[in-house]
XYZ file of C-alpha atoms in Angstrom:
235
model
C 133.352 65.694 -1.869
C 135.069 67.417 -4.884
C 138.187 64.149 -6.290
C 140.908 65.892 -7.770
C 142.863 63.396 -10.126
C 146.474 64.298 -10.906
C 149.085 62.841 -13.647
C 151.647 62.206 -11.208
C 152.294 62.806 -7.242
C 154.557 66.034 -7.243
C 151.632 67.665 -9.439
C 148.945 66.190 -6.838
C 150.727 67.589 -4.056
C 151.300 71.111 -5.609
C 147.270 71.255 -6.228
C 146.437 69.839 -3.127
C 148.701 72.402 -1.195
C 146.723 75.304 -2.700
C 143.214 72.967 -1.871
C 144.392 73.056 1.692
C 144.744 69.099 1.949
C 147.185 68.905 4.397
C 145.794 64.930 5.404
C 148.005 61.995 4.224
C 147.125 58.673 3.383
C 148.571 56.107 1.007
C 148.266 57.707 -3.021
C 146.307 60.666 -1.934
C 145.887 63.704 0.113
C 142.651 65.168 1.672
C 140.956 67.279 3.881
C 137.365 67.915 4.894
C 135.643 68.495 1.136
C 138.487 67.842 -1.059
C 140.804 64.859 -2.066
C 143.209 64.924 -4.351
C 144.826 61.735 -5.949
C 147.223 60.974 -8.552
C 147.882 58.584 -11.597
C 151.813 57.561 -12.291
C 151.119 58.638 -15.695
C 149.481 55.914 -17.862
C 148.207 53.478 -15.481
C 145.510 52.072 -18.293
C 146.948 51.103 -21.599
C 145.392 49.236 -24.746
C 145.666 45.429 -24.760
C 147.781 43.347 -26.359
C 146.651 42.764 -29.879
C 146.733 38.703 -29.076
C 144.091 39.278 -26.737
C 141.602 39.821 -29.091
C 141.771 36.756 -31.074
C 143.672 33.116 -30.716
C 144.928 33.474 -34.440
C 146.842 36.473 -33.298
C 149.347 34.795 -31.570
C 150.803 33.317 -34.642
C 152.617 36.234 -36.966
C 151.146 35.468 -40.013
C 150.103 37.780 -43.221
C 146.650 36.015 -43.987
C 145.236 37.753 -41.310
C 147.131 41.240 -41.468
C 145.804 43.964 -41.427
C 144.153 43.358 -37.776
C 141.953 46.091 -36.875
C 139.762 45.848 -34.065
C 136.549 47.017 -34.111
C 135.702 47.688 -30.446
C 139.524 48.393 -28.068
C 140.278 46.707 -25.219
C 141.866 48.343 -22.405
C 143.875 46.782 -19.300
C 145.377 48.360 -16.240
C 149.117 48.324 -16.594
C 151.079 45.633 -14.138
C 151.985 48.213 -11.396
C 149.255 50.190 -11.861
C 146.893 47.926 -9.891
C 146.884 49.327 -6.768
C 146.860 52.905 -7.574
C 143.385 51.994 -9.416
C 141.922 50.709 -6.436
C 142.864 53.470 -4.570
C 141.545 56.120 -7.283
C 138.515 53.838 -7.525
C 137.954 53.763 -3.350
C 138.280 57.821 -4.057
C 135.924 57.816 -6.557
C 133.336 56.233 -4.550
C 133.161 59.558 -2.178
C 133.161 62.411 -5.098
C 130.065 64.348 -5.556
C 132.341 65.816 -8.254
C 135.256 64.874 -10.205
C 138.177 67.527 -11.466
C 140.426 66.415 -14.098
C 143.929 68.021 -13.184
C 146.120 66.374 -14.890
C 149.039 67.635 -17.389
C 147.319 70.581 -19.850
C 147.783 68.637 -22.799
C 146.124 66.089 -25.196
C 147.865 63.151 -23.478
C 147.062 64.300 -20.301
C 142.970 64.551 -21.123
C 143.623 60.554 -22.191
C 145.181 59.493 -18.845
C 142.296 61.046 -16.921
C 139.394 59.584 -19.029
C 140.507 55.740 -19.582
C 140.923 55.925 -15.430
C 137.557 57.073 -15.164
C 136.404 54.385 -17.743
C 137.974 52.096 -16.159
C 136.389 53.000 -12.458
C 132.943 53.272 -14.721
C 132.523 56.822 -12.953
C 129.703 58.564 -14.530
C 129.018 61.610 -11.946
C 129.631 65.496 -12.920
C 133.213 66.359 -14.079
C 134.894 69.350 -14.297
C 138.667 70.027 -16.472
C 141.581 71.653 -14.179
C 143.334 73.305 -16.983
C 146.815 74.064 -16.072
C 150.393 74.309 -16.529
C 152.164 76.343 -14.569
C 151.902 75.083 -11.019
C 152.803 77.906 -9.086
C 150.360 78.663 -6.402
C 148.642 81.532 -8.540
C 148.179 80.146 -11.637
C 146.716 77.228 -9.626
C 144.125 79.224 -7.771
C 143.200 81.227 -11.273
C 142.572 77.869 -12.932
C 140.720 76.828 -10.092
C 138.378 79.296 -10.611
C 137.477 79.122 -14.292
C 136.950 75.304 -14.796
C 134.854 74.170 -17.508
C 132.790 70.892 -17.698
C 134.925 67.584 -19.403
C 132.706 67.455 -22.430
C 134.295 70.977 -23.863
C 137.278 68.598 -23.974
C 136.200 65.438 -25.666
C 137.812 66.528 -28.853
C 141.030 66.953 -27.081
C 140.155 62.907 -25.656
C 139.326 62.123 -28.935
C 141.769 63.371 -31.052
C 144.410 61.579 -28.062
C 142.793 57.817 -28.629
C 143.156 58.526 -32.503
C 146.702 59.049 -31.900
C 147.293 56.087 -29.586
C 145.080 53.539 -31.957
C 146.989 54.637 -34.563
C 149.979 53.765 -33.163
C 149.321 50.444 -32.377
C 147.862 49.837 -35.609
C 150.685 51.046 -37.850
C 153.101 49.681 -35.449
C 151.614 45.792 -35.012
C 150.503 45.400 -38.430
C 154.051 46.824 -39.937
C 156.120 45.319 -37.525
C 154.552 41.723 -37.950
C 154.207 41.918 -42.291
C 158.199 42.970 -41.972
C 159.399 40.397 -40.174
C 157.324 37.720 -41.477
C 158.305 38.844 -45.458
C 162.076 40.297 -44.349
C 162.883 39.137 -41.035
C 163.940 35.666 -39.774
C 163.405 33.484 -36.481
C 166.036 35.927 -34.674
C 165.099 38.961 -35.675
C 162.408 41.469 -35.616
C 161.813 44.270 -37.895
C 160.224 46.867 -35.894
C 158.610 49.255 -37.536
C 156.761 52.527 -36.108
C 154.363 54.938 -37.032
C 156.529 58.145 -35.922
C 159.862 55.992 -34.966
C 160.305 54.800 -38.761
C 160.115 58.070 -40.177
C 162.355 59.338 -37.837
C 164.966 57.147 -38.361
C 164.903 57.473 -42.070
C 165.402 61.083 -41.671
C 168.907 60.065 -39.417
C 170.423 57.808 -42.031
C 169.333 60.341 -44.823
C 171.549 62.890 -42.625
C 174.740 60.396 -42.001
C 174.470 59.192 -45.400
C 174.792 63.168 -46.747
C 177.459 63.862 -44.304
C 179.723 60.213 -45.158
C 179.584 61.507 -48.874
C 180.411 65.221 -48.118
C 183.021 66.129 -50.959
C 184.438 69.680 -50.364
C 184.362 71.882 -53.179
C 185.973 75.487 -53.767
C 183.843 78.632 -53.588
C 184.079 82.220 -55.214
C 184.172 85.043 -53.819
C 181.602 88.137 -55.901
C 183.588 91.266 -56.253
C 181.294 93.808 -57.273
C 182.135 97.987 -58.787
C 179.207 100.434 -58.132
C 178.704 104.276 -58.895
C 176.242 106.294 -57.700
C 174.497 107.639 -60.619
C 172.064 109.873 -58.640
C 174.670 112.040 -58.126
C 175.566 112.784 -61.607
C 177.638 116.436 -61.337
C 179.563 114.383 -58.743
C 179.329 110.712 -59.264
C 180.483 108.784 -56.016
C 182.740 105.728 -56.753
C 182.961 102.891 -54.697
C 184.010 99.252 -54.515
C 182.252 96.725 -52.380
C 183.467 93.151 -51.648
C-alpha cells in the first residue's frame, strides 16, 4: 500500500482524484493500493523554549543566549488527531510519497510528521506544483527517493531554528534591558528588519521637502555632414 501525504486537504483530494481514490473516510481518501492523507499544514512544531529547562521560565540575561543542543518537537494543539490518523495510515504503507507543497517548507512538514510517526520504510518525493491533472500524472511518474531532498529538509530546519533562536533570545534580552512588566519588546529575525526598512520609508517621506528642478536645453549640429551641416535643437 503506496501512503500519499499531502500539505493540506484540497491538495490531497486533487492527487487522490488522479490516484483513483474515490473511498472516503475521516482525513483521508483511498482505494485498493493507494491512500492518500493530508497534514493542515504544520501539524508538528518546535517546543517551547521553557520546556527544555526550569530556569527558562524566568526572563533573565544570565542565562541568554539559550541554545539547545538536541530540538524538541511537539504536535501542535489541533493537530492531534490528524497525527493519529496519518500514523493509523502509516501503519499500512509498503511505501511512503511525500506530496506535499514543492517547496522547502513543504519538504519540513512532511519529514517532522514522519519523525514524529517514527516511520522508517522506503520513501519516495511527489514533486509538484501545478495540480492540474497532467502535471500530476507527469510527476507521478518521475519520483525520486526522499534522500535527494535532505538538503532541501535541511536547509528548512536551519531556517526554522534560526528563527526561534534569534527571536527568543532577542525578544527576552530586549525586554528584560528596555522593556518593563507591561510590555514586551518583540524582536524577530526577518520581522525586525522588516520593520526598520518601513519606518526608514515613513521617516523619508514625513521629511520630503520639494525642491525646483531644471530643465537641459541642449543645440546640436551634425558635423558629418559638413557641405550641408544639419541644425537642430533638442529639448
Amino acid at each position: 500500500m503506496k501512503v500519499y501525504i499531502a500539505e493540506k486537504p484540497s491538495q490531497g483530494r486533487e492527487i487522490a482524484s488522479v490516484l483513483g481514490c474515490t473511498k472516503s473516510a475521516k482525513g483521508y481518501m483511498y482505494n485498493a493500493d493507494s491512500i492518500v492523507v493530508w497534514c493542515f499544514g504544520h501539524l508538528i512544531e518546535m517546543a517551547d523554549f521553557s520546556s527544555y529547562s526550569p530556569e527558562l521560565k524566568k526572563w533573565q540575561l544570565s542565562i541568554l543566549p539559550f541554545i539547545p543542543q538536541e530540538w524538541k518537537y511537539v504536535p501542535k494543539k489541533d493537530a492531534v488527531e490528524q497525527l493519529k490518523i496519518i500514523a493509523n495510515c502509516l501503519t499500512k504503507a509498503s511505501e511512503v510519497v511525500i506530496a506535499t507543497d514543492a517547496d522547502r517548507e513543504g519538504e519540513l512538514i512532511a519529514r517532522l510528521v514522519l519523525n514524529h510517526c517514527n516511520y522508517s520504510g522506503p520513501a519516495r518525493r511527489l514533486w509538484v506544483s501545478d495540480l492540474n491533472p497532467e502535471a500530476i500524472r507527469k510527476a507521478l511518474s518521475n519520483m525520486k527517493d526522499i534522500k535527494e531532498y535532505d538538503n532541501l529538509y535541511k536547509s528548512a530546519l536551519a531556517r526554522s531554528r534560526a528563527d526561534l533562536i534569534a527571536g527568543v533570545n532577542y525578544t527576552r534580552a530586549c525586554t528584560i534591558v528596555y522593556g518593563s512588566s507591561n510590555s514586551i519588546y518583540s524582536i524577530g529575525r526577518v520581522q525586525s528588519p522588516t520593520l526598520r526598512l518601513v519606518v526608514e520609508r515613513d521617516l523619508e517621506i514625513e521629511a520630503f521637502k520639494a525642491n525646483g528642478f531644471y530643465t537641459i536645453k541642449g543645440y546640436f549640429v551634425n558635423t558629418l555632414l559638413l557641405d550641408n551641416p544639419i541644425e537642430a535643437n533638442w529639448i
